[in-house]
PDB file of C-alpha atoms and ligand atoms in Angstrom:
ATOM      1  CA  MET E   1     111.516  87.750 105.217  1.00 38.00           C
ATOM      2  CA  THR E   2     111.150  90.785 107.366  1.00 40.00           C
ATOM      3  CA  THR E   3     113.703  93.161 106.659  1.00 50.00           C
ATOM      4  CA  THR E   4     112.167  96.562 107.010  1.00 68.00           C
ATOM      5  CA  LEU E   5     113.138  99.118 104.435  1.00 93.00           C
ATOM      6  CA  GLY E   6     113.633 101.697 107.280  1.00 95.00           C
ATOM      7  CA  LEU E   7     110.232 100.829 108.810  1.00 96.00           C
ATOM      8  CA  PRO E   8     109.473  99.764 112.137  1.00 94.00           C
ATOM      9  CA  GLU E   9     109.370  95.889 112.534  1.00 93.00           C
ATOM     10  CA  ALA E  10     105.362  96.069 113.307  1.00 95.00           C
ATOM     11  CA  ILE E  11     104.670  97.406 109.766  1.00 96.00           C
ATOM     12  CA  HIS E  12     103.319  94.694 107.271  1.00 97.00           C
ATOM     13  CA  ALA E  13     101.780  96.909 104.680  1.00 98.00           C
ATOM     14  CA  CYS E  14     102.584 100.306 102.738  1.00 98.00           C
ATOM     15  CA  LEU E  15     100.088 102.511 101.811  1.00 98.00           C
ATOM     16  CA  PHE E  16     101.241 105.017  99.160  1.00 98.00           C
ATOM     17  CA  ASP E  17      99.649 108.458  97.786  1.00 97.00           C
ATOM     18  CA  LEU E  18      99.922 108.593  94.187  1.00 97.00           C
ATOM     19  CA  ASP E  19     100.628 112.413  92.973  1.00 95.00           C
ATOM     20  CA  GLY E  20     103.859 113.416  94.000  1.00 95.00           C
ATOM     21  CA  VAL E  21     104.715 110.097  95.804  1.00 97.00           C
ATOM     22  CA  VAL E  22     104.552 107.674  92.836  1.00 97.00           C
ATOM     23  CA  THR E  23     104.349 110.052  89.910  1.00 96.00           C
ATOM     24  CA  ARG E  24     105.793 113.725  89.392  1.00 93.00           C
ATOM     25  CA  THR E  25     102.367 115.104  88.942  1.00 91.00           C
ATOM     26  CA  ALA E  26     102.080 117.168  92.123  1.00 89.00           C
ATOM     27  CA  ALA E  27     103.496 120.268  90.164  1.00 89.00           C
ATOM     28  CA  VAL E  28     101.063 119.705  87.340  1.00 93.00           C
ATOM     29  CA  HIS E  29      98.155 119.640  89.490  1.00 95.00           C
ATOM     30  CA  ALA E  30      99.362 122.740  91.370  1.00 96.00           C
ATOM     31  CA  ALA E  31      99.897 124.408  88.067  1.00 96.00           C
ATOM     32  CA  VAL E  32      96.255 123.692  86.758  1.00 97.00           C
ATOM     33  CA  TRP E  33      94.629 124.681  90.133  1.00 98.00           C
ATOM     34  CA  LYS E  34      96.298 127.799  89.793  1.00 98.00           C
ATOM     35  CA  GLU E  35      94.891 128.382  86.079  1.00 98.00           C
ATOM     36  CA  THR E  36      91.661 127.267  87.142  1.00 98.00           C
ATOM     37  CA  PHE E  37      91.511 129.617  90.273  1.00 98.00           C
ATOM     38  CA  ASP E  38      92.890 132.536  88.740  1.00 98.00           C
ATOM     39  CA  ALA E  39      90.697 132.758  86.185  1.00 97.00           C
ATOM     40  CA  PHE E  40      87.740 132.644  88.649  1.00 97.00           C
ATOM     41  CA  LEU E  41      89.272 135.332  90.828  1.00 97.00           C
ATOM     42  CA  HIS E  42      89.970 137.541  87.907  1.00 95.00           C
ATOM     43  CA  ALA E  43      86.448 137.256  86.849  1.00 94.00           C
ATOM     44  CA  ARG E  44      85.170 138.518  90.150  1.00 93.00           C
ATOM     45  CA  VAL E  45      83.650 141.939  89.368  1.00 87.00           C
ATOM     46  CA  GLY E  46      84.757 144.873  91.852  1.00 91.00           C
ATOM     47  CA  GLU E  47      87.029 142.511  94.019  1.00 90.00           C
ATOM     48  CA  PRO E  48      90.636 142.958  93.934  1.00 92.00           C
ATOM     49  CA  PHE E  49      92.412 140.333  92.310  1.00 95.00           C
ATOM     50  CA  ARG E  50      94.687 138.154  94.467  1.00 96.00           C
ATOM     51  CA  PRO E  51      96.224 134.978  92.640  1.00 98.00           C
ATOM     52  CA  PHE E  52      96.074 131.466  93.827  1.00 98.00           C
ATOM     53  CA  ASP E  53      99.445 130.597  95.508  1.00 98.00           C
ATOM     54  CA  ALA E  54     100.785 127.192  93.621  1.00 96.00           C
ATOM     55  CA  ASP E  55     102.982 126.804  96.655  1.00 95.00           C
ATOM     56  CA  ALA E  56     101.364 127.911 100.181  1.00 96.00           C
ATOM     57  CA  ASP E  57      97.864 127.960  99.175  1.00 98.00           C
ATOM     58  CA  TYR E  58      98.072 124.760  97.340  1.00 97.00           C
ATOM     59  CA  ALA E  59      99.624 122.921 100.235  1.00 95.00           C
ATOM     60  CA  GLU E  60      97.414 124.370 102.778  1.00 96.00           C
ATOM     61  CA  TYR E  61      93.990 124.239 100.905  1.00 98.00           C
ATOM     62  CA  VAL E  62      94.061 121.788  98.140  1.00 97.00           C
ATOM     63  CA  ASP E  63      96.686 119.366  97.941  1.00 96.00           C
ATOM     64  CA  GLY E  64      95.436 115.662  98.856  1.00 94.00           C
ATOM     65  CA  ARG E  65      92.000 116.296  99.054  1.00 96.00           C
ATOM     66  CA  PRO E  66      89.065 115.404  96.982  1.00 95.00           C
ATOM     67  CA  ARG E  67      88.655 117.941  94.335  1.00 95.00           C
ATOM     68  CA  ALA E  68      85.318 119.504  95.322  1.00 96.00           C
ATOM     69  CA  ASP E  69      86.749 119.929  98.865  1.00 97.00           C
ATOM     70  CA  GLY E  70      89.889 121.692  97.404  1.00 97.00           C
ATOM     71  CA  VAL E  71      87.797 123.839  95.965  1.00 98.00           C
ATOM     72  CA  ARG E  72      85.475 124.673  98.941  1.00 98.00           C
ATOM     73  CA  THR E  73      88.530 124.860 101.397  1.00 98.00           C
ATOM     74  CA  PHE E  74      90.501 127.171  99.079  1.00 98.00           C
ATOM     75  CA  LEU E  75      87.290 129.575  98.409  1.00 98.00           C
ATOM     76  CA  ALA E  76      86.465 129.333 102.106  1.00 98.00           C
ATOM     77  CA  SER E  77      89.996 130.688 103.035  1.00 98.00           C
ATOM     78  CA  ARG E  78      89.237 133.805 100.853  1.00 97.00           C
ATOM     79  CA  GLY E  79      85.746 134.223 102.235  1.00 96.00           C
ATOM     80  CA  ILE E  80      83.926 133.071  99.124  1.00 96.00           C
ATOM     81  CA  GLU E  81      81.440 130.629  99.071  1.00 96.00           C
ATOM     82  CA  LEU E  82      79.860 129.019  95.908  1.00 97.00           C
ATOM     83  CA  PRO E  83      76.957 126.515  95.258  1.00 98.00           C
ATOM     84  CA  ASP E  84      78.200 123.071  94.853  1.00 98.00           C
ATOM     85  CA  GLY E  85      76.063 122.684  91.513  1.00 98.00           C
ATOM     86  CA  ASP E  86      76.014 119.296  89.895  1.00 97.00           C
ATOM     87  CA  PRO E  87      78.955 116.822  89.482  1.00 95.00           C
ATOM     88  CA  ASP E  88      78.246 116.856  85.729  1.00 96.00           C
ATOM     89  CA  ASP E  89      78.621 120.758  85.595  1.00 98.00           C
ATOM     90  CA  PRO E  90      80.276 122.175  82.672  1.00 98.00           C
ATOM     91  CA  PRO E  91      83.820 123.448  83.101  1.00 96.00           C
ATOM     92  CA  ASP E  92      82.699 127.232  83.014  1.00 95.00           C
ATOM     93  CA  ALA E  93      79.954 126.670  85.378  1.00 96.00           C
ATOM     94  CA  ARG E  94      80.481 128.939  88.684  1.00 96.00           C
ATOM     95  CA  THR E  95      79.987 126.195  90.997  1.00 98.00           C
ATOM     96  CA  VAL E  96      82.280 124.079  93.137  1.00 98.00           C
ATOM     97  CA  HIS E  97      81.973 121.378  90.503  1.00 98.00           C
ATOM     98  CA  GLY E  98      82.147 123.509  87.575  1.00 98.00           C
ATOM     99  CA  LEU E  99      85.635 124.587  88.633  1.00 98.00           C
ATOM    100  CA  GLY E 100      86.656 121.077  89.708  1.00 97.00           C
ATOM    101  CA  ASN E 101      85.726 119.824  86.111  1.00 97.00           C
ATOM    102  CA  ARG E 102      87.664 122.767  84.705  1.00 98.00           C
ATOM    103  CA  LYS E 103      90.304 121.733  86.937  1.00 97.00           C
ATOM    104  CA  ASN E 104      90.222 117.989  85.613  1.00 96.00           C
ATOM    105  CA  ASP E 105      90.087 118.802  82.096  1.00 97.00           C
ATOM    106  CA  LEU E 106      93.048 121.006  82.074  1.00 97.00           C
ATOM    107  CA  LEU E 107      94.944 118.347  83.854  1.00 95.00           C
ATOM    108  CA  LEU E 108      93.896 115.531  81.600  1.00 93.00           C
ATOM    109  CA  GLU E 109      95.095 117.790  78.660  1.00 95.00           C
ATOM    110  CA  ARG E 110      98.507 118.389  80.364  1.00 94.00           C
ATOM    111  CA  ILE E 111      98.676 114.421  80.975  1.00 91.00           C
ATOM    112  CA  ARG E 112      97.642 113.674  77.324  1.00 90.00           C
ATOM    113  CA  THR E 113     100.108 116.249  75.755  1.00 93.00           C
ATOM    114  CA  GLN E 114     103.099 115.730  78.620  1.00 92.00           C
ATOM    115  CA  GLY E 115     102.699 112.303  79.678  1.00 91.00           C
ATOM    116  CA  VAL E 116     103.388 111.125  83.272  1.00 93.00           C
ATOM    117  CA  GLU E 117     106.625 110.288  84.821  1.00 94.00           C
ATOM    118  CA  ALA E 118     107.114 107.924  87.942  1.00 96.00           C
ATOM    119  CA  TYR E 119     109.678 108.496  90.736  1.00 96.00           C
ATOM    120  CA  ASP E 120     112.245 105.483  89.855  1.00 96.00           C
ATOM    121  CA  GLY E 121     112.998 105.621  93.521  1.00 96.00           C
ATOM    122  CA  THR E 122     109.408 105.014  94.829  1.00 97.00           C
ATOM    123  CA  LEU E 123     109.043 102.183  92.038  1.00 97.00           C
ATOM    124  CA  ARG E 124     112.189 100.392  93.519  1.00 96.00           C
ATOM    125  CA  TYR E 125     111.220 100.964  97.174  1.00 97.00           C
ATOM    126  CA  ILE E 126     107.712  99.458  96.246  1.00 97.00           C
ATOM    127  CA  GLU E 127     109.376  96.364  94.501  1.00 96.00           C
ATOM    128  CA  ALA E 128     111.622  95.754  97.471  1.00 95.00           C
ATOM    129  CA  ALA E 129     108.940  95.972  99.825  1.00 96.00           C
ATOM    130  CA  ARG E 130     106.678  93.283  97.646  1.00 96.00           C
ATOM    131  CA  ALA E 131     109.904  91.156  97.511  1.00 95.00           C
ATOM    132  CA  ARG E 132     109.931  91.242 101.383  1.00 93.00           C
ATOM    133  CA  GLY E 133     106.468  90.380 102.052  1.00 95.00           C
ATOM    134  CA  LEU E 134     105.016  93.557 102.608  1.00 97.00           C
ATOM    135  CA  ARG E 135     101.426  94.284 101.362  1.00 98.00           C
ATOM    136  CA  THR E 136     100.830  97.436  99.321  1.00 98.00           C
ATOM    137  CA  ALA E 137      98.129  99.803  98.355  1.00 98.00           C
ATOM    138  CA  VAL E 138      97.454 103.014  96.246  1.00 98.00           C
ATOM    139  CA  VAL E 139      95.622 105.818  98.196  1.00 98.00           C
ATOM    140  CA  SER E 140      94.423 108.565  96.359  1.00 97.00           C
ATOM    141  CA  ALA E 141      91.901 111.532  95.948  1.00 94.00           C
ATOM    142  CA  SER E 142      92.542 111.347  92.456  1.00 93.00           C
ATOM    143  CA  ALA E 143      89.741 109.807  90.039  1.00 91.00           C
ATOM    144  CA  ASN E 144      92.482 109.135  87.179  1.00 92.00           C
ATOM    145  CA  THR E 145      94.368 106.832  89.326  1.00 95.00           C
ATOM    146  CA  ARG E 146      94.067 103.635  87.381  1.00 95.00           C
ATOM    147  CA  ASP E 147      94.688 105.533  84.112  1.00 92.00           C
ATOM    148  CA  VAL E 148      97.899 107.326  85.453  1.00 94.00           C
ATOM    149  CA  LEU E 149      99.107 103.984  86.973  1.00 96.00           C
ATOM    150  CA  ARG E 150      98.471 102.228  83.597  1.00 94.00           C
ATOM    151  CA  SER E 151     100.632 104.960  81.864  1.00 92.00           C
ATOM    152  CA  ILE E 152     103.263 104.156  84.081  1.00 94.00           C
ATOM    153  CA  GLY E 153     103.063 100.418  83.977  1.00 95.00           C
ATOM    154  CA  ALA E 154     102.674 100.489  87.598  1.00 97.00           C
ATOM    155  CA  GLU E 155      99.121  98.817  88.093  1.00 96.00           C
ATOM    156  CA  HIS E 156     100.511  95.567  89.217  1.00 97.00           C
ATOM    157  CA  LEU E 157     102.674  96.922  91.961  1.00 98.00           C
ATOM    158  CA  PHE E 158      99.432  97.716  94.197  1.00 98.00           C
ATOM    159  CA  GLU E 159      96.887  95.055  95.560  1.00 98.00           C
ATOM    160  CA  VAL E 160      94.431  97.584  96.515  1.00 98.00           C
ATOM    161  CA  ARG E 161      93.313 100.535  95.169  1.00 98.00           C
ATOM    162  CA  ILE E 162      91.371 103.282  96.925  1.00 98.00           C
ATOM    163  CA  ASP E 163      91.098 106.241  94.611  1.00 97.00           C
ATOM    164  CA  GLY E 164      88.572 109.020  93.919  1.00 95.00           C
ATOM    165  CA  VAL E 165      86.437 106.434  91.892  1.00 96.00           C
ATOM    166  CA  VAL E 166      86.322 104.029  94.720  1.00 97.00           C
ATOM    167  CA  ALA E 167      85.599 106.740  97.581  1.00 97.00           C
ATOM    168  CA  ALA E 168      82.812 108.001  95.977  1.00 95.00           C
ATOM    169  CA  GLU E 169      81.231 104.687  95.452  1.00 97.00           C
ATOM    170  CA  ARG E 170      81.466 103.608  99.031  1.00 98.00           C
ATOM    171  CA  GLY E 171      80.926 106.886 100.414  1.00 97.00           C
ATOM    172  CA  LEU E 172      84.583 107.514 102.046  1.00 98.00           C
ATOM    173  CA  PRO E 173      85.546 110.971 103.004  1.00 97.00           C
ATOM    174  CA  GLY E 174      88.851 112.067 101.434  1.00 96.00           C
ATOM    175  CA  LYS E 175      92.017 113.038 103.278  1.00 96.00           C
ATOM    176  CA  PRO E 176      92.572 114.696 105.540  1.00 97.00           C
ATOM    177  CA  ARG E 177      89.872 112.418 106.908  1.00 98.00           C
ATOM    178  CA  PRO E 178      91.864 108.818 107.421  1.00 98.00           C
ATOM    179  CA  ASP E 179      88.748 106.930 105.956  1.00 98.00           C
ATOM    180  CA  THR E 180      90.392 106.157 102.471  1.00 98.00           C
ATOM    181  CA  PHE E 181      93.844 105.005 104.343  1.00 98.00           C
ATOM    182  CA  LEU E 182      91.684 102.750 106.751  1.00 98.00           C
ATOM    183  CA  ALA E 183      89.808 101.266 103.904  1.00 98.00           C
ATOM    184  CA  ALA E 184      92.865 100.436 102.350  1.00 98.00           C
ATOM    185  CA  ALA E 185      94.584  98.648 105.359  1.00 98.00           C
ATOM    186  CA  HIS E 186      91.324  97.076 105.655  1.00 98.00           C
ATOM    187  CA  ASP E 187      91.112  95.286 102.339  1.00 98.00           C
ATOM    188  CA  LEU E 188      94.872  94.313 102.758  1.00 98.00           C
ATOM    189  CA  GLY E 189      93.845  92.539 105.992  1.00 98.00           C
ATOM    190  CA  VAL E 190      96.260  94.864 108.260  1.00 98.00           C
ATOM    191  CA  ASP E 191      95.220  96.932 111.325  1.00 98.00           C
ATOM    192  CA  PRO E 192      96.361 100.582 111.279  1.00 98.00           C
ATOM    193  CA  PRO E 193      99.103  99.983 113.609  1.00 98.00           C
ATOM    194  CA  GLY E 194     100.609  97.163 111.249  1.00 98.00           C
ATOM    195  CA  ALA E 195     100.342  99.808 108.000  1.00 98.00           C
ATOM    196  CA  ALA E 196     102.659 103.018 107.048  1.00 98.00           C
ATOM    197  CA  VAL E 197     101.375 105.733 104.979  1.00 98.00           C
ATOM    198  CA  PHE E 198     103.499 107.550 102.324  1.00 98.00           C
ATOM    199  CA  GLU E 199     102.451 110.971 101.496  1.00 98.00           C
ATOM    200  CA  ASP E 200     103.735 114.215 100.343  1.00 96.00           C
ATOM    201  CA  ALA E 201     100.406 116.337 101.270  1.00 96.00           C
ATOM    202  CA  LEU E 202      99.708 118.209 104.597  1.00 97.00           C
ATOM    203  CA  ALA E 203      96.223 116.565 104.683  1.00 97.00           C
ATOM    204  CA  GLY E 204      97.727 113.230 104.066  1.00 97.00           C
ATOM    205  CA  MET E 205      99.856 113.725 107.000  1.00 97.00           C
ATOM    206  CA  ASP E 206      96.958 114.742 109.008  1.00 97.00           C
ATOM    207  CA  ALA E 207      95.162 111.400 107.540  1.00 98.00           C
ATOM    208  CA  GLY E 208      97.895 109.393 108.702  1.00 97.00           C
ATOM    209  CA  ARG E 209      98.182 110.799 112.251  1.00 96.00           C
ATOM    210  CA  ALA E 210      94.186 110.483 112.552  1.00 97.00           C
ATOM    211  CA  GLY E 211      94.227 106.875 111.549  1.00 98.00           C
ATOM    212  CA  ASN E 212      96.502 105.868 114.167  1.00 97.00           C
ATOM    213  CA  PHE E 213      98.768 104.487 111.479  1.00 98.00           C
ATOM    214  CA  GLY E 214     101.955 102.664 112.591  1.00 97.00           C
ATOM    215  CA  TYR E 215     104.315 105.123 110.708  1.00 97.00           C
ATOM    216  CA  VAL E 216     103.896 108.335 108.460  1.00 98.00           C
ATOM    217  CA  VAL E 217     106.403 108.851 105.812  1.00 98.00           C
ATOM    218  CA  GLY E 218     106.546 112.322 104.331  1.00 98.00           C
ATOM    219  CA  VAL E 219     107.868 112.388 100.886  1.00 98.00           C
ATOM    220  CA  ASP E 220     109.399 116.289 100.396  1.00 97.00           C
ATOM    221  CA  ARG E 221     109.944 117.130  96.950  1.00 93.00           C
ATOM    222  CA  VAL E 222     109.494 120.748  97.360  1.00 91.00           C
ATOM    223  CA  GLY E 223     111.113 121.915 100.698  1.00 92.00           C
ATOM    224  CA  ARG E 224     108.132 121.537 102.936  1.00 94.00           C
ATOM    225  CA  THR E 225     109.736 119.399 105.418  1.00 97.00           C
ATOM    226  CA  ASP E 226     109.063 121.493 108.538  1.00 97.00           C
ATOM    227  CA  ALA E 227     105.133 121.373 107.489  1.00 97.00           C
ATOM    228  CA  LEU E 228     105.424 117.747 107.196  1.00 97.00           C
ATOM    229  CA  TYR E 229     106.783 117.155 110.526  1.00 97.00           C
ATOM    230  CA  ALA E 230     104.224 119.609 112.075  1.00 97.00           C
ATOM    231  CA  HIS E 231     101.388 117.601 110.312  1.00 96.00           C
ATOM    232  CA  GLY E 232     102.356 114.156 112.064  1.00 95.00           C
ATOM    233  CA  ALA E 233     105.163 112.751 109.992  1.00 97.00           C
ATOM    234  CA  ASP E 234     107.338 110.350 111.780  1.00 97.00           C
ATOM    235  CA  VAL E 235     109.988 110.695 109.167  1.00 96.00           C
ATOM    236  CA  VAL E 236     110.484 112.850 106.069  1.00 97.00           C
ATOM    237  CA  VAL E 237     112.734 112.019 103.102  1.00 97.00           C
ATOM    238  CA  ARG E 238     113.202 113.563  99.847  1.00 96.00           C
ATOM    239  CA  ASP E 239     112.859 110.371  98.006  1.00 96.00           C
ATOM    240  CA  LEU E 240     112.268 106.799  99.053  1.00 97.00           C
ATOM    241  CA  ASP E 241     115.601 105.726  97.946  1.00 94.00           C
ATOM    242  CA  GLU E 242     116.893 107.205 101.208  1.00 94.00           C
ATOM    243  CA  LEU E 243     114.690 104.933 103.507  1.00 93.00           C
ATOM    244  CA  ARG E 244     115.400 101.575 101.296  1.00 85.00           C
ATOM    245  CA  GLY E 245     119.142 102.393 101.932  1.00 75.00           C
ATOM    246  CA  GLN E 246     118.037 101.767 105.576  1.00 69.00           C
ATOM    247  CA  GLY E 247     117.293  98.052 104.723  1.00 49.00           C
ATOM    248  CA  GLY E 248     118.411  95.782 107.303  1.00 44.00           C
ATOM    249  CA  ARG E 249     117.579  95.362 110.814  1.00 40.00           C
ATOM    250  CA  ALA E 250     120.266  96.042 113.437  1.00 34.00           C
TER     251      ALA E 250
HETATM  252 MG1   MG G   1     100.190 113.755  96.904  1.00 53.89          MG
END
């Protein structure tokens, strides 16, 4: 079958970001980044304290990027440079990896205590896409992707998973570079023009555009529509149910 679910006819594969597209975890990420960065910024002796903005700073410098890249990019925006340190640095180390590990500890604690919720509209969309023969992959910077998918019972919905773990194994740079999406399309056996990218992050839009993908769907949960279009979205929806409603071909 070839019905297209609001996608151009040439699309044969759908590449989904995780946080904010499949799961309601984008706000949790923003909150624990804020806690992490504010503690760090507050402890800088002799510097005025300007807190991390969980909307603007998160969208511009952190969202969608690999953890260490997010730390570097945000700190650079404040003219701060830290040593990278070691990936195993303790969470109180004043290094890029130390801050990243602090954030991840906080995130895992939140997930453990509060659980993870899926966006039902996305799950319905993926099921409809698979029923119509479209190939599916999840593409996320998160090293926790597999556990998160398991916790919502959605692991089986994706034929291919390119996450933080796989990207590290293969040496793939993260979003805004297109490499992780390109790897997912490659593993599905689909050329980039035949694949659609579903993303809520500005860095994800940039990756979709840079990778020459056939269609880029911006998912706007927080009122970021104009920025998503500015970063290359072909269409912006609040929920994938809106796209699913455009199911048939004319
Ligand atoms: Mg996201």
